[in-house]
């Protein structure tokens, strides 16, 4: 099916859960433009607020 040469957006966020196990990861995948845009904006905000130390912020994922 040709959709006029347009590419579908695809976003993926890999999150390590805990410190002990390398298998303790969560992968959020989406093709929704609004989800990708919102996620990118929030991550950019947290990066700025944490002065570049976002990896050390305790965050909680709720489904």
Coordinates of N, CA and C in Angstrom, one line a residue:
X1 N 0.8 -1.2 0.0 CA 0.0 0.0 0.0 C 0.9 1.2 0.0
X2 N 0.7 2.1 -1.0 CA 1.5 3.3 -1.1 C 0.7 4.5 -0.4
X3 N 1.4 5.1 0.6 CA 0.7 6.2 1.3 C 1.4 7.6 0.9
X4 N 1.9 7.6 -0.3 CA 2.4 8.9 -0.8 C 3.9 9.1 -0.4
X5 N 4.6 8.0 0.0 CA 6.0 8.2 0.3 C 6.2 8.7 1.8
X6 N 5.2 8.8 2.5 CA 5.3 9.3 3.9 C 5.8 8.2 4.8
X7 N 6.7 8.5 5.7 CA 7.1 7.5 6.7 C 6.3 7.6 8.0
X8 N 6.1 6.5 8.6 CA 5.3 6.5 9.9 C 6.3 6.8 11.0
X9 N 5.9 7.6 12.0 CA 6.7 7.9 13.1 C 6.9 6.7 14.0
X10 N 8.1 6.6 14.6 CA 8.3 5.4 15.5 C 9.2 5.9 16.6
X11 N 8.7 5.7 17.9 CA 9.5 6.2 19.0 C 9.7 5.0 19.9
X12 N 10.9 4.9 20.6 CA 11.2 3.9 21.5 C 12.0 4.5 22.6
X13 N 11.6 4.1 23.9 CA 12.3 4.6 25.1 C 12.7 3.4 25.9
X14 N 14.0 3.2 26.1 CA 14.6 2.1 26.9 C 14.8 2.6 28.3
X15 N 14.3 1.9 29.3 CA 14.5 2.3 30.7 C 15.0 1.1 31.5
X16 N 16.1 1.4 32.2 CA 16.6 0.3 33.1 C 15.9 0.4 34.4
X17 N 15.4 -0.7 34.9 CA 14.7 -0.8 36.1 C 15.5 -1.5 37.1
X18 N 15.9 -0.8 38.2 CA 16.8 -1.3 39.2 C 18.2 -1.3 38.8
X19 N 19.1 -1.8 39.8 CA 20.5 -1.8 39.6 C 21.1 -3.2 39.4
X20 N 20.4 -4.2 39.8 CA 20.9 -5.5 40.0 C 21.0 -6.3 38.7
X21 N 19.9 -6.3 37.9 CA 19.8 -7.2 36.8 C 19.8 -6.5 35.5
X22 N 20.6 -7.0 34.6 CA 20.7 -6.4 33.2 C 19.4 -6.7 32.5
X23 N 18.6 -7.7 32.9 CA 17.4 -8.0 32.2 C 16.2 -7.1 32.7
X24 N 16.5 -6.4 33.7 CA 15.4 -5.5 34.3 C 15.3 -4.2 33.5
X25 N 14.8 -4.3 32.3 CA 14.6 -3.2 31.4 C 13.1 -3.1 31.0
X26 N 12.7 -1.9 30.7 CA 11.3 -1.7 30.1 C 11.5 -0.9 28.8
X27 N 10.8 -1.4 27.8 CA 10.9 -0.7 26.5 C 9.5 -0.2 26.1
X28 N 9.4 1.1 26.0 CA 8.1 1.8 25.6 C 8.2 2.1 24.1
X29 N 7.3 1.5 23.3 CA 7.3 1.7 21.9 C 6.0 2.3 21.5
X30 N 6.1 3.3 20.6 CA 4.9 3.9 20.1 C 5.1 4.4 18.7
X31 N 4.0 4.5 17.9 CA 4.0 5.1 16.6 C 3.1 6.3 16.6
X32 N 2.6 6.7 17.8 CA 1.7 7.9 17.9 C 2.5 9.2 17.9
X33 N 2.2 10.1 17.0 CA 2.9 11.3 17.0 C 2.8 12.1 18.3
X34 N 1.6 12.2 18.9 CA 1.4 12.9 20.1 C 2.2 12.3 21.3
X35 N 2.3 11.0 21.3 CA 3.1 10.3 22.4 C 4.5 10.6 22.2
X36 N 5.0 10.6 21.0 CA 6.5 10.8 20.8 C 6.8 12.3 21.1
X37 N 5.9 13.2 20.7 CA 6.1 14.6 21.0 C 6.1 14.9 22.5
X38 N 5.1 14.4 23.2 CA 5.0 14.6 24.6 C 6.1 14.0 25.4
X39 N 6.5 12.8 25.0 CA 7.7 12.1 25.7 C 9.0 12.9 25.5
X40 N 9.2 13.4 24.3 CA 10.4 14.2 24.0 C 10.4 15.5 24.8
X41 N 9.3 16.1 24.8 CA 9.2 17.4 25.6 C 9.4 17.2 27.1
X42 N 8.8 16.1 27.6 CA 9.0 15.8 29.1 C 10.5 15.5 29.4
X43 N 11.1 14.7 28.5 CA 12.5 14.3 28.8 C 13.4 15.5 28.7
X44 N 13.1 16.4 27.7 CA 13.9 17.6 27.6 C 13.8 18.5 28.8
X45 N 12.5 18.6 29.3 CA 12.3 19.4 30.5 C 13.1 18.8 31.7
X46 N 13.0 17.5 31.9 CA 13.6 16.9 33.1 C 15.2 17.0 32.9
X47 N 15.7 16.9 31.7 CA 17.1 17.1 31.5 C 17.5 18.5 31.9
X48 N 16.7 19.5 31.5 CA 17.1 20.9 31.9 C 17.0 21.1 33.4
X49 N 15.9 20.6 34.0 CA 15.7 20.8 35.4 C 16.8 20.2 36.3
X50 N 17.3 19.0 35.8 CA 18.3 18.2 36.6 C 19.7 18.7 36.3
X51 N 19.9 19.7 35.5 CA 21.2 20.2 35.1 C 22.0 19.1 34.5
X52 N 21.4 18.3 33.6 CA 22.1 17.2 32.9 C 22.3 15.9 33.7
X53 N 21.7 15.8 34.9 CA 21.8 14.6 35.8 C 20.6 13.8 35.8
X54 N 19.8 13.8 34.7 CA 18.5 13.1 34.7 C 18.7 11.6 35.0
X55 N 19.8 11.0 34.7 CA 20.0 9.6 34.9 C 20.0 9.2 36.4
X56 N 20.2 10.2 37.2 CA 20.3 9.9 38.7 C 19.0 10.3 39.4
X57 N 18.0 10.8 38.6 CA 16.7 11.1 39.2 C 15.8 9.9 39.5
X58 N 15.3 9.7 40.7 CA 14.4 8.6 40.9 C 13.0 8.9 40.3
X59 N 12.7 8.2 39.2 CA 11.4 8.3 38.5 C 10.6 7.1 38.7
X60 N 9.3 7.3 38.6 CA 8.3 6.2 38.8 C 7.5 6.0 37.5
X61 N 7.4 4.8 37.0 CA 6.5 4.5 35.9 C 5.2 4.0 36.3
X62 N 4.1 4.6 35.9 CA 2.8 4.1 36.2 C 2.1 3.7 34.9
X63 N 1.5 2.6 34.9 CA 0.7 2.2 33.7 C -0.8 2.3 34.0

